[in-house]
């Protein structure tokens, strides 16, 4: 089964052609550079750029895959969540293609796309096994998701404020590194010392309470995340190190703050993932989303699993499949097609606040 997928939820215009949910025939991503001067995505600019990029990216995806429109079995698209102006461009392109070509249409939640990036490039035998726990960390989401089977999602942990990727982006801006911040922080961190500054590993586990007889009751360890305290701690450190903006940070200070921040951010993710493993006893552990490209995080989780849970299978997407791309949307769409979950092109509308159900 050949699926053509479209992803335009944020600032990447992407079209991919994927066979049987794993073989990538083409995956074209046009990343909008227009936003770097603003230090973040400007929704109106993103929507306009998607309009300009969509047809050239679609053409290139078909040309690279070496197929024509009529060889496609289904069209898939990200329905949400995301920026409404961006989503409209992808959804309307997909609706038009499906209607004109008389092909079935499949609507995908952006986060399930990230999860299913772990099925790309994998034959059935080496694909993730259920039940599984997936840590999805991107610019918009920080979720721990438990799956008993395909398309069955239970959110068991989530951020109470910023997403992990958003924290990387904001700290990068604070350090004057640019946007998107994740890879930039990561590059500086490689040259810095992770112990140079002590940043908090925020834990939302409640304080121990007393039962009716007065014994201390151990609270259940929280699987939720919070990045605002860490962000504030970095801000405070930058103020201290620069004498409230009197001096500029030196390159080695930037490297050390980056390394210490990255260490704290990835420790929190790894700690809660381990708690989820203990509680849900999965057969596979998955990492996904833009922050999954972070090598420190990938390695930290590998070390935790290797030392304490060596039988667990660990999956993470190839680096270029971690950040937004349409191939992951096609992978998720493959499993929806197997379950006959199609959508009517006449009535499909984007949903910027779509929930994962
Ligand atoms: O999944 P994604 O492309 O978009 C959303 O769905 O949000 O994730 C983008 C996020 C950005 O916040 C970016 O800074 C972060 O992923 N990111 C990274 C790395 N590469 C991208 N964060 C940490 N380390 C990286 N190497
Ligand atoms: Zn994403």
Short mmCIF file of C-alpha atoms and ligand atoms in Angstrom, two decimals:
data_model
loop_
_atom_site.label_atom_id
_atom_site.label_comp_id
_atom_site.label_asym_id
_atom_site.label_seq_id
_atom_site.Cartn_x
_atom_site.Cartn_y
_atom_site.Cartn_z
CA UNK A 1 0.00 0.00 0.00
CA UNK A 2 1.43 3.37 -1.06
CA UNK A 3 0.45 6.44 0.98
CA UNK A 4 1.15 10.05 0.08
CA UNK A 5 1.22 12.14 3.26
CA UNK A 6 1.22 15.87 3.92
CA UNK A 7 2.40 17.58 7.13
CA UNK A 8 2.10 21.35 7.67
CA UNK A 9 1.27 21.72 11.36
CA UNK A 10 3.98 24.27 12.18
CA UNK A 11 6.81 25.70 10.05
CA UNK A 12 7.89 22.72 7.91
CA UNK A 13 6.15 22.02 4.61
CA UNK A 14 6.53 18.29 4.09
CA UNK A 15 5.25 15.66 1.67
CA UNK A 16 6.30 11.99 1.69
CA UNK A 17 5.52 8.79 -0.16
CA UNK A 18 5.75 5.67 2.00
CA UNK A 19 5.08 2.05 1.15
CA UNK A 20 3.53 -0.34 3.71
CA UNK A 21 4.10 2.09 6.59
CA UNK A 22 7.86 1.61 6.68
CA UNK A 23 9.59 1.92 3.29
CA UNK A 24 10.24 5.61 2.60
CA UNK A 25 10.13 6.21 -1.18
CA UNK A 26 10.51 9.95 -0.67
CA UNK A 27 10.37 12.43 2.22
CA UNK A 28 10.73 16.07 1.32
CA UNK A 29 10.87 18.71 4.06
CA UNK A 30 11.07 22.41 3.26
CA UNK A 31 12.01 24.15 6.53
CA UNK A 32 11.06 27.80 6.66
CA UNK A 33 14.10 29.92 7.43
CA UNK A 34 11.96 33.07 7.55
CA UNK A 35 11.41 32.60 11.31
CA UNK A 36 15.02 32.56 12.54
CA UNK A 37 15.21 36.39 12.56
CA UNK A 38 12.21 36.47 14.96
CA UNK A 39 13.57 33.83 17.39
CA UNK A 40 10.40 31.73 17.01
CA UNK A 41 7.64 30.79 14.56
CA UNK A 42 5.43 33.63 13.32
CA UNK A 43 2.06 31.97 12.46
CA UNK A 44 1.07 34.34 9.66
CA UNK A 45 4.48 34.02 8.00
CA UNK A 46 4.31 30.21 8.33
CA UNK A 47 0.88 29.98 6.65
CA UNK A 48 1.96 32.09 3.69
CA UNK A 49 5.18 30.12 3.23
CA UNK A 50 3.22 26.82 3.23
CA UNK A 51 1.07 28.16 0.38
CA UNK A 52 4.19 29.02 -1.64
CA UNK A 53 6.01 25.75 -0.85
CA UNK A 54 3.23 23.17 -1.08
CA UNK A 55 3.07 22.47 -4.83
CA UNK A 56 6.88 22.42 -5.39
CA UNK A 57 7.32 20.07 -2.38
CA UNK A 58 4.49 17.82 -3.62
CA UNK A 59 6.05 17.66 -7.09
CA UNK A 60 9.47 16.83 -5.67
CA UNK A 61 8.07 14.07 -3.44
CA UNK A 62 6.41 12.36 -6.41
CA UNK A 63 9.46 12.82 -8.65
CA UNK A 64 11.84 11.42 -6.00
CA UNK A 65 9.55 8.45 -5.34
CA UNK A 66 9.36 7.86 -9.11
CA UNK A 67 5.60 7.49 -9.11
CA UNK A 68 2.56 9.29 -10.48
CA UNK A 69 -0.55 10.33 -8.57
CA UNK A 70 -2.60 7.40 -9.83
CA UNK A 71 -0.17 4.88 -8.24
CA UNK A 72 -1.04 6.19 -4.78
CA UNK A 73 -3.50 4.14 -2.71
CA UNK A 74 -4.41 6.78 -0.09
CA UNK A 75 -3.75 10.38 0.89
CA UNK A 76 -2.94 11.22 4.54
CA UNK A 77 -2.68 14.54 6.30
CA UNK A 78 -2.05 16.03 9.74
CA UNK A 79 -5.42 17.23 11.03
CA UNK A 80 -3.98 18.82 14.21
CA UNK A 81 -2.87 20.00 16.66
CA UNK A 82 -0.85 22.92 15.34
CA UNK A 83 -1.12 26.43 13.96
CA UNK A 84 -4.50 26.86 12.28
CA UNK A 85 -3.20 28.83 9.27
CA UNK A 86 -0.52 26.19 8.67
CA UNK A 87 -2.87 23.23 9.10
CA UNK A 88 -5.42 24.69 6.64
CA UNK A 89 -2.89 24.60 3.78
CA UNK A 90 -2.06 20.90 4.28
CA UNK A 91 -5.62 19.79 4.97
CA UNK A 92 -7.09 21.59 1.97
CA UNK A 93 -4.37 20.24 -0.33
CA UNK A 94 -5.07 16.70 0.91
CA UNK A 95 -8.86 17.07 0.60
CA UNK A 96 -8.51 18.36 -2.96
CA UNK A 97 -6.16 15.54 -3.99
CA UNK A 98 -8.36 12.86 -2.41
CA UNK A 99 -11.52 14.23 -4.03
CA UNK A 100 -10.02 14.80 -7.47
CA UNK A 101 -8.16 11.48 -7.59
CA UNK A 102 -10.96 9.60 -5.85
CA UNK A 103 -8.55 8.18 -3.24
CA UNK A 104 -9.36 7.46 0.41
CA UNK A 105 -8.30 10.16 2.88
CA UNK A 106 -6.78 9.54 6.32
CA UNK A 107 -6.60 12.22 9.06
CA UNK A 108 -3.71 11.93 11.54
CA UNK A 109 -2.93 13.44 14.93
CA UNK A 110 0.54 15.04 14.80
CA UNK A 111 1.75 13.20 17.92
CA UNK A 112 0.78 9.78 16.60
CA UNK A 113 2.88 10.66 13.57
CA UNK A 114 5.87 11.24 15.88
CA UNK A 115 5.24 7.91 17.62
CA UNK A 116 4.97 6.01 14.31
CA UNK A 117 8.28 7.48 13.07
CA UNK A 118 9.60 4.48 15.00
CA UNK A 119 8.11 2.12 12.38
CA UNK A 120 9.89 3.82 9.45
CA UNK A 121 12.77 1.86 7.88
CA UNK A 122 11.81 -1.25 9.90
CA UNK A 123 10.65 -4.61 8.68
CA UNK A 124 7.84 -6.20 10.76
CA UNK A 125 10.17 -8.44 12.75
CA UNK A 126 12.19 -5.53 14.14
CA UNK A 127 9.27 -3.12 14.67
CA UNK A 128 8.32 -2.13 18.25
CA UNK A 129 6.39 -4.71 20.28
CA UNK A 130 3.35 -3.97 22.47
CA UNK A 131 2.74 -3.01 25.18
CA UNK A 132 5.03 -0.03 24.85
CA UNK A 133 5.82 3.27 26.52
CA UNK A 134 6.71 6.18 24.24
CA UNK A 135 8.35 9.41 25.38
CA UNK A 136 7.31 12.07 22.86
CA UNK A 137 9.29 15.27 23.23
CA UNK A 138 8.90 18.10 20.74
CA UNK A 139 8.50 21.86 20.57
CA UNK A 140 4.80 21.56 21.34
CA UNK A 141 4.53 18.37 23.44
CA UNK A 142 6.14 16.45 26.26
CA UNK A 143 4.17 13.26 26.76
CA UNK A 144 4.60 9.79 28.15
CA UNK A 145 2.21 7.56 26.22
CA UNK A 146 1.28 3.94 27.02
CA UNK A 147 0.08 1.80 24.10
CA UNK A 148 -1.36 -1.71 24.52
CA UNK A 149 -1.80 -2.01 20.76
CA UNK A 150 -1.74 -0.02 17.53
CA UNK A 151 -3.69 3.27 17.65
CA UNK A 152 -4.51 2.78 21.33
CA UNK A 153 -3.09 5.78 23.22
CA UNK A 154 -3.13 6.45 26.95
CA UNK A 155 -1.37 9.63 28.07
CA UNK A 156 0.26 8.73 31.38
CA UNK A 157 2.44 11.83 31.81
CA UNK A 158 2.49 15.33 30.34
CA UNK A 159 4.01 18.74 30.88
CA UNK A 160 2.24 21.15 33.18
CA UNK A 161 3.79 24.18 31.47
CA UNK A 162 6.41 24.38 28.69
CA UNK A 163 7.28 21.52 26.37
CA UNK A 164 10.87 20.24 26.54
CA UNK A 165 11.70 21.54 23.04
CA UNK A 166 10.20 24.91 23.93
CA UNK A 167 12.57 25.06 26.94
CA UNK A 168 15.55 24.34 24.64
CA UNK A 169 14.33 27.10 22.29
CA UNK A 170 13.81 29.64 25.08
CA UNK A 171 17.18 28.95 26.73
CA UNK A 172 18.88 29.23 23.32
CA UNK A 173 17.25 32.63 22.84
CA UNK A 174 18.42 33.68 26.31
CA UNK A 175 21.98 32.67 25.38
CA UNK A 176 21.74 34.50 22.04
CA UNK A 177 22.15 31.28 20.04
CA UNK A 178 19.22 31.60 17.59
CA UNK A 179 16.31 29.36 16.52
CA UNK A 180 15.50 26.46 16.61
CA UNK A 181 17.39 26.16 19.86
CA UNK A 182 17.64 22.39 20.38
CA UNK A 183 20.47 21.59 17.96
CA UNK A 184 22.27 24.87 18.81
CA UNK A 185 22.23 24.18 22.57
CA UNK A 186 23.33 20.64 21.89
CA UNK A 187 26.35 21.82 19.84
CA UNK A 188 27.48 24.23 22.58
CA UNK A 189 26.82 21.62 25.27
CA UNK A 190 29.34 19.24 23.67
CA UNK A 191 32.08 21.78 24.44
CA UNK A 192 30.89 22.60 27.99
CA UNK A 193 30.84 21.03 31.47
CA UNK A 194 27.51 19.62 32.59
CA UNK A 195 28.48 20.01 36.29
CA UNK A 196 29.46 23.68 35.95
CA UNK A 197 26.03 24.88 37.13
CA UNK A 198 23.49 23.06 39.29
CA UNK A 199 20.06 23.40 37.71
CA UNK A 200 16.94 21.81 39.24
CA UNK A 201 15.52 18.44 38.15
CA UNK A 202 11.93 19.48 38.83
CA UNK A 203 9.82 16.65 40.32
CA UNK A 204 6.04 17.12 40.55
CA UNK A 205 5.63 14.24 43.00
CA UNK A 206 3.55 15.57 45.90
CA UNK A 207 5.09 15.86 49.36
CA UNK A 208 4.41 12.81 51.59
CA UNK A 209 1.08 13.09 53.42
CA UNK A 210 -0.13 11.40 56.65
CA UNK A 211 -2.92 8.84 56.70
CA UNK A 212 -5.80 8.98 59.21
CA UNK A 213 -3.70 7.22 61.89
CA UNK A 214 -0.81 9.60 61.32
CA UNK A 215 1.65 7.42 59.36
CA UNK A 216 3.58 9.04 56.52
CA UNK A 217 2.18 7.83 53.18
CA UNK A 218 4.56 7.67 50.26
CA UNK A 219 2.97 9.58 47.37
CA UNK A 220 2.87 7.97 43.95
CA UNK A 221 5.78 9.29 41.92
CA UNK A 222 4.62 11.78 39.32
CA UNK A 223 5.05 11.08 35.60
CA UNK A 224 4.32 14.72 34.73
CA UNK A 225 6.90 17.31 33.72
CA UNK A 226 7.52 20.99 34.40
CA UNK A 227 10.14 23.12 32.69
CA UNK A 228 9.33 26.59 34.01
CA UNK A 229 11.51 26.22 37.16
CA UNK A 230 14.49 25.08 35.10
CA UNK A 231 14.02 27.94 32.66
CA UNK A 232 13.87 30.47 35.52
CA UNK A 233 17.01 28.97 37.08
CA UNK A 234 18.88 29.44 33.79
CA UNK A 235 17.60 33.03 33.54
CA UNK A 236 18.79 33.73 37.09
CA UNK A 237 22.23 32.28 36.32
CA UNK A 238 22.55 34.36 33.14
CA UNK A 239 21.69 37.49 35.14
CA UNK A 240 24.28 36.60 37.81
CA UNK A 241 27.01 35.75 35.33
CA UNK A 242 26.47 38.94 33.30
CA UNK A 243 26.02 41.27 36.30
CA UNK A 244 22.42 41.93 35.23
CA UNK A 245 23.36 42.47 31.61
CA UNK A 246 26.45 44.64 32.31
CA UNK A 247 28.80 42.09 30.70
CA UNK A 248 28.42 39.63 27.84
CA UNK A 249 28.59 35.90 28.49
CA UNK A 250 31.90 34.38 27.40
CA UNK A 251 31.91 31.46 24.97
CA UNK A 252 32.92 29.05 27.74
CA UNK A 253 30.08 30.32 29.99
CA UNK A 254 27.61 29.73 27.11
CA UNK A 255 29.00 26.22 26.64
CA UNK A 256 28.78 25.43 30.37
CA UNK A 257 25.24 26.80 30.77
CA UNK A 258 24.17 24.85 27.66
CA UNK A 259 25.70 21.62 28.98
CA UNK A 260 24.27 22.07 32.50
CA UNK A 261 20.80 22.91 31.13
CA UNK A 262 20.85 19.96 28.72
CA UNK A 263 21.89 17.65 31.56
CA UNK A 264 18.99 18.79 33.79
CA UNK A 265 16.41 18.70 30.97
CA UNK A 266 17.40 15.20 29.84
CA UNK A 267 17.70 13.88 33.43
CA UNK A 268 14.06 14.82 34.08
CA UNK A 269 12.91 13.05 30.93
CA UNK A 270 14.94 9.92 31.67
CA UNK A 271 13.80 9.80 35.33
CA UNK A 272 10.07 9.94 34.45
CA UNK A 273 10.51 7.45 31.62
CA UNK A 274 12.06 5.02 34.11
CA UNK A 275 9.12 5.56 36.50
CA UNK A 276 6.74 4.74 33.63
CA UNK A 277 8.69 1.56 32.85
CA UNK A 278 8.44 0.40 36.47
CA UNK A 279 4.70 1.12 36.59
CA UNK A 280 3.56 -0.07 33.14
CA UNK A 281 6.07 -2.89 32.47
CA UNK A 282 6.27 -2.44 28.67
CA UNK A 283 8.06 -4.74 26.20
CA UNK A 284 9.39 -1.79 24.16
CA UNK A 285 10.45 1.76 24.95
CA UNK A 286 10.16 4.41 22.23
CA UNK A 287 11.54 7.90 21.96
CA UNK A 288 10.07 10.38 19.48
CA UNK A 289 9.66 14.06 18.56
CA UNK A 290 12.19 16.77 17.69
CA UNK A 291 14.05 16.51 21.01
CA UNK A 292 14.57 12.77 20.31
CA UNK A 293 17.33 14.00 17.96
CA UNK A 294 19.30 15.01 21.07
CA UNK A 295 22.26 12.64 21.43
CA UNK A 296 22.64 13.18 25.19
CA UNK A 297 19.01 12.13 25.70
CA UNK A 298 19.30 9.12 23.37
CA UNK A 299 22.45 7.94 25.17
CA UNK A 300 21.16 8.61 28.69
CA UNK A 301 18.08 6.48 28.06
CA UNK A 302 20.23 3.76 26.47
CA UNK A 303 22.44 3.70 29.58
CA UNK A 304 19.44 3.57 31.96
CA UNK A 305 17.89 0.71 29.98
CA UNK A 306 21.18 -1.16 29.57
CA UNK A 307 21.96 -0.99 33.30
CA UNK A 308 18.51 -1.70 34.74
CA UNK A 309 16.21 -3.14 32.03
CA UNK A 310 18.44 -4.97 29.54
CA UNK A 311 15.58 -7.06 28.13
CA UNK A 312 13.57 -4.03 27.02
CA UNK A 313 13.73 -3.18 23.33
CA UNK A 314 14.65 0.47 22.71
CA UNK A 315 13.61 2.34 19.56
CA UNK A 316 14.26 5.86 18.36
CA UNK A 317 13.82 7.30 14.85
CA UNK A 318 16.68 8.20 12.55
CA UNK A 319 17.78 11.79 13.24
CA UNK A 320 16.01 13.25 10.19
CA UNK A 321 12.74 11.50 11.14
CA UNK A 322 12.67 13.00 14.68
CA UNK A 323 11.73 16.54 13.70
CA UNK A 324 8.53 17.22 11.73
CA UNK A 325 8.21 15.25 8.51
CA UNK A 326 5.41 13.73 6.45
CA UNK A 327 6.91 10.20 6.33
CA UNK A 328 5.91 9.69 9.99
CA UNK A 329 2.35 10.81 9.11
CA UNK A 330 2.29 8.17 6.35
CA UNK A 331 3.53 5.51 8.81
CA UNK A 332 0.69 6.27 11.23
CA UNK A 333 -1.78 6.43 8.31
CA UNK A 334 -0.78 2.92 7.24
CA UNK A 335 -2.11 1.51 10.53
CA UNK A 336 -5.30 3.60 10.27
CA UNK A 337 -5.82 2.24 6.76
CA UNK A 338 -5.43 -1.33 8.10
CA UNK A 339 -8.19 -0.47 10.59
CA UNK A 340 -10.38 1.14 7.87
CA UNK A 341 -10.22 4.54 9.60
CA UNK A 342 -10.90 6.81 6.67
CA UNK A 343 -12.19 10.38 6.60
CA UNK A 344 -14.63 12.13 4.29
CA UNK A 345 -12.76 14.78 2.23
CA UNK A 346 -15.92 16.89 2.06
CA UNK A 347 -16.16 17.34 5.82
CA UNK A 348 -12.54 17.19 7.05
CA UNK A 349 -11.48 20.41 8.80
CA UNK A 350 -8.24 21.03 10.70
CA UNK A 351 -8.38 21.09 14.50
CA UNK A 352 -5.59 23.19 16.10
CA UNK A 353 -6.42 21.68 19.54
CA UNK A 354 -6.98 18.08 18.45
CA UNK A 355 -6.71 15.60 21.37
CA UNK A 356 -4.93 12.26 21.07
CA UNK A 357 -7.57 9.58 21.65
O1 LIG B 1 8.83 17.68 16.53
P1 LIG B 1 9.30 19.01 16.15
O2 LIG B 1 10.02 19.17 14.84
O3 LIG B 1 8.14 20.06 16.13
C1 LIG B 1 7.07 20.03 17.01
O4 LIG B 1 6.18 19.16 16.86
O5 LIG B 1 7.10 20.87 17.93
O6 LIG B 1 10.23 19.51 17.34
C2 LIG B 1 10.90 20.71 17.27
C3 LIG B 1 11.62 20.90 18.59
C4 LIG B 1 12.23 22.28 18.72
O7 LIG B 1 11.86 22.82 19.97
C5 LIG B 1 13.72 22.01 18.64
O8 LIG B 1 14.50 22.94 19.37
C6 LIG B 1 13.81 20.63 19.22
O9 LIG B 1 12.68 19.95 18.72
N1 LIG B 1 15.03 19.93 18.80
C7 LIG B 1 16.00 19.54 19.67
C8 LIG B 1 17.04 18.97 18.88
N2 LIG B 1 16.66 19.03 17.57
C9 LIG B 1 15.43 19.61 17.55
N3 LIG B 1 16.07 19.64 21.00
C10 LIG B 1 17.19 19.18 21.60
N4 LIG B 1 18.23 18.64 20.92
C11 LIG B 1 18.20 18.52 19.58
N5 LIG B 1 19.25 17.99 18.94
ZN1 LIG B 2 6.28 17.71 15.74
#
